[in-house]
Short mmCIF file of C-alpha atoms in Angstrom, two decimals:
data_model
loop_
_atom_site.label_atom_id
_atom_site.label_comp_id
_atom_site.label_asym_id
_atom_site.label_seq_id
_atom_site.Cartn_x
_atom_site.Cartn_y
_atom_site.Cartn_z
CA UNK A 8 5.24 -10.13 -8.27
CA UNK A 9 6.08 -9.33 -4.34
CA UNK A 10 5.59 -6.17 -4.32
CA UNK A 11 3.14 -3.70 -6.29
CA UNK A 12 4.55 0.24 -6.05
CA UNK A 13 1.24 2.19 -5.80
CA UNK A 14 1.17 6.00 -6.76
CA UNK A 15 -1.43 8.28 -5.98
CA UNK A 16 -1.08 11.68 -8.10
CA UNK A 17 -2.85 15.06 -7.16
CA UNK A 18 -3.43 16.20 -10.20
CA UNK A 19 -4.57 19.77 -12.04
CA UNK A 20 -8.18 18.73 -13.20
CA UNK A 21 -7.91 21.85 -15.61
CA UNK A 22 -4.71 19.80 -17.49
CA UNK A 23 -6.07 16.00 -17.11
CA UNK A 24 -5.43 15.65 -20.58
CA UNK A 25 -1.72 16.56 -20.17
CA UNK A 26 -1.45 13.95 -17.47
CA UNK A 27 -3.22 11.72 -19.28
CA UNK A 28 -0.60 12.01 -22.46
CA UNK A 29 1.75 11.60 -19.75
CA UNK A 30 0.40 8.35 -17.96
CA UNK A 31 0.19 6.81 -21.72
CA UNK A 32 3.74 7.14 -22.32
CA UNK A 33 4.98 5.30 -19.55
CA UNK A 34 2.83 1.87 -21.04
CA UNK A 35 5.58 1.65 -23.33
CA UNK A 36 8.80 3.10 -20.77
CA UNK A 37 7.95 1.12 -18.16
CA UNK A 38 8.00 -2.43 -19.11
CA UNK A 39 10.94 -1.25 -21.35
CA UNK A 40 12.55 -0.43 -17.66
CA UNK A 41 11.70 -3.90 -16.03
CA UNK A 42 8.96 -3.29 -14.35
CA UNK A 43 5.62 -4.78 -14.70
CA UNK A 44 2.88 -2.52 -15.27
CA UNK A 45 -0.89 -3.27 -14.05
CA UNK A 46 -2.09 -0.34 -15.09
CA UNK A 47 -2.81 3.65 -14.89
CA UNK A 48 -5.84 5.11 -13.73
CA UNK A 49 -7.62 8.45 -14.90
CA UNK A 50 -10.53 10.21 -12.43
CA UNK A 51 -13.52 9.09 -14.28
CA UNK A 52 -16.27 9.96 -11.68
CA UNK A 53 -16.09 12.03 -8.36
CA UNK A 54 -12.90 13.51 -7.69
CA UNK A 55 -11.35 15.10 -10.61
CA UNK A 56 -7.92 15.14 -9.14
CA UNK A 57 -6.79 12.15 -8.44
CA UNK A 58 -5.21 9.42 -10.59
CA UNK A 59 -3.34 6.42 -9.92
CA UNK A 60 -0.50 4.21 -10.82
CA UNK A 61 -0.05 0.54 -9.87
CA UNK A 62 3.12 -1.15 -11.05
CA UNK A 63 4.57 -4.92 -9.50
CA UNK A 64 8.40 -6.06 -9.56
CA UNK A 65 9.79 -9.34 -7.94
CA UNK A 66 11.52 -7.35 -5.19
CA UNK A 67 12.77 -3.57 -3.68
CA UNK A 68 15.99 -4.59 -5.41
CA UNK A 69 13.91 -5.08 -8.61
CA UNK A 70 12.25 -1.16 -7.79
CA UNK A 71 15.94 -0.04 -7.16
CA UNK A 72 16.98 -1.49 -10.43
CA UNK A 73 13.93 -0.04 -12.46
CA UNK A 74 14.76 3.60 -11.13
CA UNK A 75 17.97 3.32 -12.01
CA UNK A 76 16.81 2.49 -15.83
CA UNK A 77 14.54 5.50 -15.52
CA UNK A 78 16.84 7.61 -15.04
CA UNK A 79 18.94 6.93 -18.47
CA UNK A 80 16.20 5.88 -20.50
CA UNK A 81 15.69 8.41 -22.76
CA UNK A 82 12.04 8.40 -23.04
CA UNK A 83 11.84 8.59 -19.50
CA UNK A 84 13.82 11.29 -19.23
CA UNK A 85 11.58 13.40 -22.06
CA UNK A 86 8.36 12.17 -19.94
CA UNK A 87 9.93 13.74 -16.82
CA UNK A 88 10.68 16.91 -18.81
CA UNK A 89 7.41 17.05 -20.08
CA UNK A 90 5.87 16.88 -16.88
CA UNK A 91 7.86 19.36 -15.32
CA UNK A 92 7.54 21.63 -17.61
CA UNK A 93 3.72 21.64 -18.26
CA UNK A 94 3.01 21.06 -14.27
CA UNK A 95 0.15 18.90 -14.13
CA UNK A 96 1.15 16.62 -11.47
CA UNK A 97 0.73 19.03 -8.18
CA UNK A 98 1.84 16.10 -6.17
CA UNK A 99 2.46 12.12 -5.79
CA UNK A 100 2.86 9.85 -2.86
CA UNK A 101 4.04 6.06 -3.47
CA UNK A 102 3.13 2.84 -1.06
CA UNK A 103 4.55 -0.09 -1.40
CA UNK A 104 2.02 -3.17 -1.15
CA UNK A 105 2.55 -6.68 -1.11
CA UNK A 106 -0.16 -8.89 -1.90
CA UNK A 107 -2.49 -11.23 0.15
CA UNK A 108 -1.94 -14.69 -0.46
CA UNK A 109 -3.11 -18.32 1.32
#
């Protein structure tokens, strides 16, 4: 993994439970698009509404590959629906991050 796509979600802390429903259906869409997922993470303590997304890929090209997948997968497709429709996610940022190595 070379680079690790971190996104930050602003969140409605009234419909956390939406977003979470939302976050647990990409476990499964995600590796199913090629890319390797460390992990979503729900507000457990402190601010309410923020949650986070960390997922790695060999490469940009690897990113630009996954998107493409996510955009004709067809649970992907329902997830983004679902989002949309039920706006819970007020806004998300992504940073790309490479790790530190010796």
């Amino acid at each position: 993994m070379s680079v690790v796509c971190h996104i930050r979600y602003e969140i409605d802390p009234f419909k956390r439970s939406a977003f979470e429903e939302y976050a647990r259906n990409w476990l499964t869409i995600i590796p199913a698009c090629g890319g390797k997922l460390i992990g979503y993470f729900m507000p457990h303590e402190g601010t309410n509404d923020i949650a986070h997304a960390l997922i790695g890929f060999d490469s940009l090209a690897a990113y630009e590959a996954y998107r493409a997948k996510l955009r004709t997968h067809p649970a992907s497709k329902a997830n983004f629906e679902f989002a949309k429709r039920e706006k819970f996610i007020l806004r998300e940022t992504r940073d790309f991050l490479r790790p530190v190595t010796a």
